Amino acid sequence: MRLRLFLSFALITIITLVVLAVVIQNNTQTTITSFAKSGGFLGADRIVNQLAAYYQENGSWDDVSSQLTLGSGQNFNGQKSENSQGQGMGMGQGRGGYRSGYMLMGGQGMLGEFTLADADGVVLVTENTSLPENLPNDILENALPIKVDGHIAGFLVTENNILDLTDVISNNLSLALNESLLITVLISGGIALALAVVLAQFLIRPVSRLTSAADQVSRGDLSQRVPESGGAELEKLASTFNRMAESLEESHQVRKAMTADIAHELRNPLSVQKANLEAIQDGVYPLTLETLQPIIQQNILLNKLVEDLRTLALADTNSLALERTHVDFISFVQKICENVQPQFDAGELQLRFEHPAECPKIFLDPGRINQVVYNLLQNSLRHTPPDGMVELSLKCSENHAILEIRDTGDGIPEELLPMIFERFFRADQSRARDKGGTGLGLTIARRLVEAHQGSLTAANHPEGGAVFTLTLPFGAYA
């Protein structure tokens, strides 16, 4: 990739320099031709301008011959010009410093003999008696056009060929220009290529770090992170990679912990079953219904754990089948309370349910939501001391039914609140059986509620105890 990036920079640099050279060459050639066509190389540009001014002022070429002076101060009629003190047209401000007329270098100068013709090529003034009265097109093409208001008013024909002189100067100038361009291209190209190497290295460095980190992640090292630098897009890419790596690392840790938790949960009932069966096999315990009871209980626990894991797996993959029906939620919760009332009476706990007079029916799976509410009540039952109270409060808004289940226990330690719905989490880290179940109940409860497009949260009540809030929507589901 570094080589491709460098070659891209190099190609852009070469194309830019070539285009620059071509543009400079074309512009130079155009400028030279334009300057030549105006008579600049022959020193006739000022004469052309003055002739154009004469035509514009007089509206014609009448009497133009009396206004043109030679180097001797005479006009074309052989008479002394009245403008011999420098007032003559065109020639009087020429080269050589001669004020009364154009100073012809070497007798004829660069202009040599010249001819003035009108727009149709008809000769008006000439020093060259060999020319025809009507100039042909091939002569007019090499003549200097005299333009007035954007239109050609006449032509100034010089003895020296403009295009020949232009070619000589153009070739010499092009040679010098090409030499300068070559030096410029070599220097600027070298600098550009050096910068391309540096920039390619600078731009590729974040990508190289990202590639290396991704390779390490693919090998199992999920702790890899990359600096978030190198420009907006690369920073965004690095940030995305870091979040991905962090998520993978967290998932890996959760998977390891879950595997260990599952092994722990399975090992205990299996160990109890094995110990009891071996005791019966060795004759330590007699084979009676009483000695088989612990084995049956552990088997029931194993089946519950397997079923919980299956339910959780289905919920995680959105494969959990829900058998929804329209349910009167007030009657639904009242019935659950009636079913668990004996357990609360045995634990010397009060169970109270407050609700409005009526609430819209909710489209839900009665079995699954019964599992959720029952699990929350069992959780409150375990964590509420004798003479305590568990209160259910139902509120029905325009779009949701909100059921709060509050107990008067010790509440949830603040540092454990974020983990309360995690798999196999139990506040009692010893995992004593009399302190709780498998640690999957709250996790499954939240997944079941989320499958109903609802939510389940936990918090500590300001007056003490824990409060679980179950929110179920009706509307689109009612």
Coordinates of C-alpha atoms in Angstrom, one line a residue:
M1 CA 0.0 0.0 0.0
R2 CA 2.9 2.4 0.8
L3 CA 4.3 1.8 -2.7
R4 CA 0.9 2.4 -4.4
L5 CA 0.4 5.6 -2.4
F6 CA 3.9 6.8 -3.4
L7 CA 3.3 6.0 -7.0
S8 CA 0.0 7.9 -6.9
F9 CA 1.7 10.9 -5.5
A10 CA 4.5 10.6 -8.1
L11 CA 2.0 10.2 -11.0
I12 CA 0.0 13.3 -9.8
T13 CA 3.3 15.3 -9.6
I14 CA 4.4 14.2 -13.1
I15 CA 1.0 15.0 -14.6
T16 CA 0.9 18.4 -12.9
L17 CA 4.4 19.3 -14.1
V18 CA 3.8 18.2 -17.7
V19 CA 0.5 20.1 -17.9
L20 CA 2.3 23.1 -16.4
A21 CA 5.0 22.9 -19.0
V22 CA 2.6 22.6 -21.9
V23 CA 0.5 25.5 -20.7
I24 CA 3.5 27.7 -20.3
Q25 CA 4.8 26.8 -23.7
N26 CA 1.4 27.4 -25.4
N27 CA 0.9 30.7 -23.5
T28 CA 4.4 31.8 -24.4
Q29 CA 4.0 31.0 -28.0
T30 CA 0.6 32.8 -28.1
T31 CA 2.1 35.9 -26.4
I32 CA 5.1 35.9 -28.9
T33 CA 2.8 35.6 -31.9
S34 CA 0.5 38.3 -30.6
F35 CA 3.5 40.6 -29.9
A36 CA 4.9 39.9 -33.3
K37 CA 1.6 40.6 -35.0
S38 CA 1.4 43.9 -33.3
G39 CA 4.8 44.8 -34.7
G40 CA 6.6 44.7 -31.4
F41 CA 9.6 42.8 -32.7
L42 CA 10.2 45.5 -35.4
G43 CA 9.4 48.5 -33.3
A44 CA 6.4 49.2 -35.4
D45 CA 3.8 48.8 -32.6
R46 CA 3.9 52.5 -31.8
I47 CA 3.5 53.4 -35.5
V48 CA 0.5 51.1 -35.9
N49 CA -1.1 52.7 -32.8
Q50 CA -0.5 56.2 -34.2
L51 CA -1.9 55.3 -37.6
A52 CA -4.9 53.8 -35.9
A53 CA -5.3 57.1 -34.0
Y54 CA -5.0 59.1 -37.2
Y55 CA -7.7 57.0 -38.9
Q56 CA -10.0 57.2 -35.9
E57 CA -9.6 61.0 -35.8
N58 CA -10.0 61.7 -39.5
G59 CA -12.4 58.8 -40.4
S60 CA -10.3 58.0 -43.5
W61 CA -6.7 57.7 -44.9
D62 CA -7.0 61.0 -46.8
D63 CA -3.8 63.0 -46.7
V64 CA -2.0 60.4 -44.7
S65 CA 1.1 60.5 -46.9
S66 CA 1.8 64.1 -45.9
Q67 CA 1.8 63.1 -42.2
L68 CA 4.5 60.3 -42.6
T69 CA 8.1 61.5 -42.3
L70 CA 11.3 59.7 -43.2
G71 CA 14.5 59.8 -41.2
S72 CA 15.5 62.9 -43.2
G73 CA 12.4 64.9 -42.1
Q74 CA 10.9 64.7 -45.6
N75 CA 7.6 63.2 -46.3
F76 CA 6.8 60.8 -49.1
N77 CA 6.2 63.7 -51.5
G78 CA 9.9 64.7 -51.2
Q79 CA 8.9 67.9 -49.3
K80 CA 10.2 69.1 -45.9
S81 CA 7.7 68.0 -43.3
E82 CA 6.1 70.7 -41.2
N83 CA 6.4 68.3 -38.3
S84 CA 10.2 68.0 -38.6
Q85 CA 10.4 69.2 -35.0
G86 CA 9.0 66.0 -33.7
Q87 CA 5.3 66.5 -34.4
G88 CA 5.2 64.0 -37.3
M89 CA 3.1 60.9 -36.9
G90 CA 4.5 57.6 -35.9
M91 CA 8.0 58.0 -37.0
G92 CA 9.0 60.8 -34.8
Q93 CA 9.2 58.8 -31.6
G94 CA 11.0 55.9 -33.0
R95 CA 14.3 54.3 -32.1
G96 CA 17.6 56.1 -32.4
G97 CA 16.4 59.2 -30.6
Y98 CA 15.7 61.1 -33.8
R99 CA 12.7 63.3 -33.0
S100 CA 11.5 64.6 -36.4
G101 CA 10.8 61.1 -37.9
Y102 CA 11.4 57.4 -37.4
M103 CA 15.1 56.7 -37.3
L104 CA 15.7 53.9 -39.7
M105 CA 18.5 51.7 -38.5
G106 CA 21.3 51.1 -41.0
G107 CA 19.5 53.1 -43.6
Q108 CA 16.4 51.0 -43.6
G109 CA 16.5 49.6 -40.0
M110 CA 14.4 46.7 -38.9
L111 CA 11.4 48.0 -40.6
G112 CA 13.1 48.5 -43.9
E113 CA 10.9 49.7 -46.6
F114 CA 7.2 49.8 -45.6
T115 CA 3.9 50.1 -47.2
L116 CA 0.5 51.4 -45.9
A117 CA -2.6 49.9 -47.5
D118 CA -6.3 50.3 -46.7
A119 CA -8.6 47.5 -45.5
D120 CA -9.1 46.2 -49.0
G121 CA -5.3 45.9 -49.6
V122 CA -5.1 49.0 -51.8
V123 CA -1.7 50.7 -51.5
L124 CA -1.9 54.2 -50.0
V125 CA 1.8 54.9 -49.2
T126 CA 4.8 52.9 -50.1
E127 CA 8.6 53.0 -50.5
N128 CA 8.6 49.8 -52.4
T129 CA 7.7 50.5 -56.1
S130 CA 7.7 46.8 -57.0
L131 CA 4.5 46.1 -55.1
P132 CA 1.2 46.0 -57.0
E133 CA -1.5 48.6 -56.3
N134 CA -3.7 45.9 -54.8
L135 CA -1.8 43.7 -52.4
P136 CA -2.5 39.9 -52.6
N137 CA -3.6 37.9 -49.5
D138 CA -0.2 36.2 -49.0
I139 CA 1.3 39.7 -48.4
L140 CA -1.5 40.9 -46.2
E141 CA -1.3 37.7 -44.0
N142 CA 2.3 38.8 -43.1
A143 CA 1.3 42.5 -42.7
L144 CA 0.5 44.4 -39.4
P145 CA -3.2 45.0 -39.1
I146 CA -4.3 48.5 -38.1
K147 CA -7.5 48.1 -36.0
V148 CA -9.9 50.8 -35.1
D149 CA -12.9 50.0 -32.9
G150 CA -12.3 46.3 -33.4
H151 CA -12.3 46.5 -37.2
I152 CA -9.4 46.4 -39.6
A153 CA -8.9 49.9 -41.1
G154 CA -5.6 49.1 -43.0
F155 CA -2.3 47.2 -43.1
L156 CA 1.3 48.2 -42.5
V157 CA 3.5 46.0 -44.7
T158 CA 7.2 45.8 -43.7
E159 CA 10.1 44.7 -45.7
N160 CA 11.2 42.1 -43.1
N161 CA 8.9 39.1 -42.8
I162 CA 7.2 39.1 -39.4
L163 CA 6.6 35.4 -39.2
D164 CA 10.2 34.5 -40.1
L165 CA 11.4 36.9 -37.4
T166 CA 8.9 35.5 -35.0
D167 CA 10.0 32.0 -35.6
V168 CA 13.6 32.9 -34.9
I169 CA 12.8 34.7 -31.7
S170 CA 10.3 32.0 -30.7
N171 CA 12.8 29.2 -31.3
N172 CA 15.5 31.0 -29.3
L173 CA 13.0 31.8 -26.5
S174 CA 11.6 28.3 -26.5
L175 CA 15.0 26.8 -26.2
A176 CA 15.8 29.1 -23.2
L177 CA 12.4 28.4 -21.7
N178 CA 12.7 24.6 -22.1
E179 CA 16.0 24.7 -20.3
S180 CA 14.5 26.7 -17.5
L181 CA 11.5 24.4 -17.4
L182 CA 13.7 21.3 -17.3
I183 CA 15.6 22.6 -14.3
T184 CA 12.4 23.7 -12.6
V185 CA 10.8 20.3 -13.3
L186 CA 13.8 18.4 -12.0
I187 CA 14.0 20.5 -8.8
S188 CA 10.3 20.7 -8.1
G189 CA 9.8 17.1 -9.1
G190 CA 12.5 15.9 -6.8
I191 CA 11.1 17.9 -3.9
A192 CA 7.6 16.7 -4.7
L193 CA 8.7 13.0 -4.8
A194 CA 10.6 13.5 -1.5
L195 CA 7.5 15.0 0.1
A196 CA 5.5 12.1 -1.4
V197 CA 7.7 9.6 0.4
V198 CA 7.3 11.5 3.7
L199 CA 3.6 12.0 3.3
A200 CA 3.1 8.3 2.2
Q201 CA 4.9 7.2 5.3
F202 CA 2.9 9.7 7.5
L203 CA -0.4 8.6 6.0
I204 CA 0.3 4.9 6.1
R205 CA 1.5 4.8 9.7
P206 CA -1.9 4.9 11.3
V207 CA -3.2 2.2 8.8
S208 CA -0.1 0.1 9.6
R209 CA -0.8 0.3 13.3
L210 CA -4.4 -0.6 12.7
T211 CA -3.4 -3.5 10.5
S212 CA -1.0 -4.8 13.1
A213 CA -3.5 -4.4 15.9
A214 CA -6.2 -6.2 13.8
D215 CA -3.8 -9.1 13.1
Q216 CA -3.1 -9.4 16.9
V217 CA -6.8 -9.4 17.6
S218 CA -7.3 -12.2 15.0
R219 CA -4.7 -14.2 16.9
G220 CA -6.7 -13.8 20.2
D221 CA -5.1 -10.7 21.8
L222 CA -8.2 -8.7 22.4
S223 CA -6.4 -6.1 24.5
Q224 CA -5.0 -4.3 21.4
R225 CA -5.9 -0.6 21.0
V226 CA -4.6 2.0 18.5
P227 CA -4.0 5.7 18.9
E228 CA -6.9 7.8 17.6
S229 CA -4.9 10.1 15.3
G230 CA -4.2 10.8 11.6
G231 CA -7.1 13.0 10.5
A232 CA -10.8 12.8 10.9
E233 CA -11.5 9.7 8.8
L234 CA -8.5 7.7 10.3
E235 CA -9.5 8.9 13.8
K236 CA -13.0 7.6 13.2
L237 CA -11.7 4.3 11.9
A238 CA -9.3 4.0 14.9
S239 CA -12.1 4.8 17.3
T240 CA -14.4 2.3 15.7
F241 CA -11.7 -0.4 15.9
N242 CA -11.1 0.4 19.6
R243 CA -14.8 0.1 20.4
M244 CA -14.9 -3.2 18.5
A245 CA -11.9 -4.6 20.3
E246 CA -13.3 -3.4 23.6
S247 CA -16.6 -5.0 22.9
L248 CA -14.9 -8.3 21.8
E249 CA -12.8 -8.3 24.9
E250 CA -15.9 -7.7 27.1
S251 CA -17.8 -10.4 25.3
H252 CA -14.9 -12.8 25.7
Q253 CA -14.7 -12.1 29.4
V254 CA -18.5 -12.5 29.8
R255 CA -18.3 -15.8 27.8
K256 CA -15.5 -17.1 30.0
A257 CA -17.3 -16.1 33.2
M258 CA -20.6 -17.6 31.9
T259 CA -18.8 -20.9 31.0
A260 CA -17.4 -21.0 34.5
D261 CA -20.7 -20.1 36.1
I262 CA -22.5 -22.8 34.1
A263 CA -19.9 -25.3 35.0
H264 CA -20.3 -24.3 38.7
E265 CA -24.1 -24.5 38.6
L266 CA -24.0 -27.9 36.9
R267 CA -21.3 -29.3 39.2
N268 CA -23.2 -28.8 42.4
P269 CA -26.4 -30.7 41.7
L270 CA -24.4 -33.4 39.8
S271 CA -22.1 -33.8 42.8
V272 CA -25.0 -34.1 45.2
Q273 CA -26.7 -36.7 42.9
K274 CA -23.5 -38.6 42.6
A275 CA -22.8 -38.6 46.3
N276 CA -26.3 -39.8 47.2
L277 CA -26.3 -42.5 44.5
E278 CA -22.9 -43.8 45.6
A279 CA -24.1 -43.8 49.2
I280 CA -27.1 -45.9 48.2
Q281 CA -24.9 -48.1 46.0
D282 CA -22.4 -48.8 48.8
G283 CA -25.2 -49.5 51.3
V284 CA -24.7 -46.4 53.4
Y285 CA -28.2 -45.2 52.6
P286 CA -31.1 -47.6 52.1
L287 CA -32.9 -47.4 48.8
T288 CA -36.1 -45.6 49.9
L289 CA -38.2 -42.7 48.8
E290 CA -36.7 -40.6 51.5
T291 CA -33.1 -41.1 50.3
L292 CA -34.2 -40.6 46.7
Q293 CA -35.8 -37.2 47.5
P294 CA -32.5 -35.2 47.5
I295 CA -31.6 -36.8 44.1
I296 CA -35.0 -35.8 42.7
Q297 CA -34.6 -32.2 43.9
Q298 CA -31.2 -31.8 42.3
N299 CA -32.5 -33.3 39.1
I300 CA -35.4 -30.7 39.2
L301 CA -32.8 -28.0 39.7
L302 CA -30.7 -29.2 36.8
N303 CA -33.8 -29.2 34.5
K304 CA -34.6 -25.7 35.6
L305 CA -31.1 -24.5 34.9
V306 CA -31.2 -26.1 31.4
E307 CA -34.6 -24.6 30.7
D308 CA -33.4 -21.2 31.9
L309 CA -30.3 -21.4 29.6
R310 CA -32.5 -22.4 26.7
T311 CA -34.9 -19.5 27.3
L312 CA -32.0 -17.1 27.5
A313 CA -30.4 -18.4 24.4
L314 CA -33.7 -18.0 22.5
A315 CA -34.2 -14.5 23.8
D316 CA -30.6 -13.4 22.9
T317 CA -31.1 -14.6 19.3
N318 CA -34.6 -13.1 19.0
S319 CA -35.9 -16.7 18.5
L320 CA -38.2 -16.7 21.5
A321 CA -41.8 -17.6 20.4
L322 CA -44.4 -15.4 22.1
E323 CA -48.1 -16.5 22.3
R324 CA -49.7 -13.1 22.7
T325 CA -53.2 -12.3 23.6
H326 CA -55.1 -9.3 25.0
V327 CA -54.9 -9.4 28.7
D328 CA -56.6 -7.4 31.5
F329 CA -53.4 -6.5 33.3
I330 CA -55.1 -5.6 36.6
S331 CA -56.8 -9.0 36.9
F332 CA -53.6 -10.6 35.7
V333 CA -51.4 -9.2 38.5
Q334 CA -54.1 -9.8 41.1
K335 CA -54.2 -13.5 40.3
I336 CA -50.4 -13.7 40.6
C337 CA -50.6 -12.0 44.0
E338 CA -53.2 -14.5 45.1
N339 CA -51.0 -17.4 44.1
V340 CA -47.9 -16.2 46.1
Q341 CA -49.9 -14.9 49.1
P342 CA -49.4 -18.1 51.1
Q343 CA -45.6 -17.8 50.8
F344 CA -45.7 -14.2 52.0
D345 CA -48.0 -15.2 54.9
A346 CA -45.5 -17.9 55.8
G347 CA -42.7 -15.4 55.8
E348 CA -44.8 -12.9 57.9
L349 CA -44.7 -10.4 55.1
Q350 CA -47.4 -8.1 53.8
L351 CA -48.3 -8.0 50.1
R352 CA -50.2 -5.0 48.8
F353 CA -51.3 -4.2 45.2
E354 CA -52.5 -0.7 44.3
H355 CA -54.0 -0.1 40.9
P356 CA -56.3 2.3 39.1
A357 CA -60.0 1.5 38.5
E358 CA -59.3 0.4 34.9
C359 CA -56.4 0.0 32.5
P360 CA -56.4 -0.8 28.8
K361 CA -55.7 -4.4 27.8
I362 CA -52.2 -5.3 26.9
F363 CA -51.2 -7.6 24.0
L364 CA -48.7 -9.9 25.7
D365 CA -47.7 -13.6 26.3
P366 CA -49.4 -14.4 29.7
G367 CA -47.0 -17.2 30.4
R368 CA -43.9 -15.2 29.9
I369 CA -45.0 -12.1 31.8
N370 CA -46.3 -14.3 34.6
Q371 CA -42.8 -15.7 34.8
V372 CA -41.4 -12.2 35.0
V373 CA -43.7 -10.9 37.7
Y374 CA -43.4 -14.1 39.7
N375 CA -39.6 -13.9 39.6
L376 CA -39.7 -10.3 40.8
L377 CA -42.0 -11.2 43.7
Q378 CA -39.8 -14.2 44.7
N379 CA -36.8 -11.9 44.6
S380 CA -38.5 -9.4 46.9
L381 CA -39.7 -12.3 49.1
R382 CA -36.1 -13.5 49.7
H383 CA -34.7 -10.0 50.4
T384 CA -37.4 -8.7 52.7
P385 CA -37.1 -9.3 56.5
P386 CA -40.1 -10.6 58.6
D387 CA -42.8 -8.0 59.3
G388 CA -41.7 -6.2 56.1
M389 CA -43.9 -5.4 53.1
V390 CA -43.8 -5.8 49.3
E391 CA -45.9 -3.3 47.5
L392 CA -47.1 -3.4 43.8
S393 CA -48.2 -0.2 42.2
L394 CA -49.7 -0.1 38.8
K395 CA -50.0 3.1 36.7
C396 CA -51.5 3.3 33.2
S397 CA -50.4 6.2 31.0
E398 CA -51.5 6.9 27.5
N399 CA -49.1 4.5 25.9
H400 CA -47.7 2.3 28.7
A401 CA -48.6 0.2 31.8
I402 CA -46.0 0.7 34.5
L403 CA -45.8 -1.8 37.4
E404 CA -43.5 -1.0 40.3
I405 CA -42.6 -3.7 42.8
R406 CA -41.0 -2.3 46.0
D407 CA -39.8 -4.1 49.0
T408 CA -38.7 -2.9 52.5
G409 CA -35.4 -4.8 52.6
D410 CA -31.9 -3.5 52.7
G411 CA -31.9 -2.5 49.0
I412 CA -29.2 -3.2 46.4
P413 CA -25.6 -2.0 47.0
E414 CA -25.0 1.0 44.7
E415 CA -21.8 -0.6 43.3
L416 CA -23.9 -3.7 42.3
L417 CA -26.8 -2.0 40.6
P418 CA -25.2 -1.9 37.1
M419 CA -24.6 -5.7 37.3
I420 CA -28.0 -6.8 38.7
F421 CA -29.3 -8.0 35.4
E422 CA -26.1 -9.8 34.3
R423 CA -26.0 -13.6 33.9
F424 CA -25.4 -15.6 37.0
F425 CA -25.1 -12.5 39.1
R426 CA -26.0 -12.9 42.8
A427 CA -25.4 -10.3 45.5
D428 CA -24.3 -13.2 47.7
Q429 CA -21.0 -14.3 46.0
S430 CA -20.9 -17.5 48.0
R431 CA -23.9 -18.7 46.0
A432 CA -25.5 -20.3 48.9
R433 CA -28.7 -22.1 47.9
D434 CA -30.8 -20.5 50.6
K435 CA -29.7 -17.0 49.4
G436 CA -30.9 -17.3 45.8
G437 CA -31.3 -19.4 42.6
T438 CA -29.1 -19.8 39.6
G439 CA -28.6 -16.1 39.0
L440 CA -30.4 -16.2 35.7
G441 CA -33.9 -15.1 36.9
L442 CA -33.5 -11.3 36.5
T443 CA -31.5 -11.7 33.2
I444 CA -34.3 -13.8 31.7
A445 CA -37.0 -11.4 33.1
R446 CA -35.4 -8.5 31.4
R447 CA -35.0 -10.4 28.1
L448 CA -38.7 -11.5 28.2
V449 CA -39.8 -7.9 28.8
E450 CA -37.6 -6.6 26.0
A451 CA -39.2 -9.2 23.7
H452 CA -42.5 -7.4 24.4
Q453 CA -40.9 -4.1 23.5
G454 CA -40.9 -3.1 27.1
S455 CA -38.3 -2.4 29.8
L456 CA -37.3 -3.6 33.2
T457 CA -35.1 -1.5 35.6
A458 CA -33.9 -1.7 39.1
A459 CA -33.1 1.1 41.7
N460 CA -33.1 1.8 45.4
H461 CA -36.2 3.6 46.8
P462 CA -35.4 6.9 48.6
E463 CA -37.2 5.5 51.7
G464 CA -35.3 2.3 51.6
G465 CA -35.5 -1.1 49.9
A466 CA -35.3 -2.0 46.2
V467 CA -37.8 -1.1 43.5
F468 CA -38.2 -2.9 40.2
T469 CA -40.0 -1.0 37.4
L470 CA -41.7 -3.1 34.7
T471 CA -42.9 -1.0 31.7
L472 CA -45.1 -2.7 29.0
P473 CA -46.5 -0.8 26.0
F474 CA -50.0 -0.9 24.6
G475 CA -51.1 1.0 21.6
A476 CA -49.5 -0.8 18.6
Y477 CA -49.7 -3.9 20.6
A478 CA -53.1 -3.3 22.2

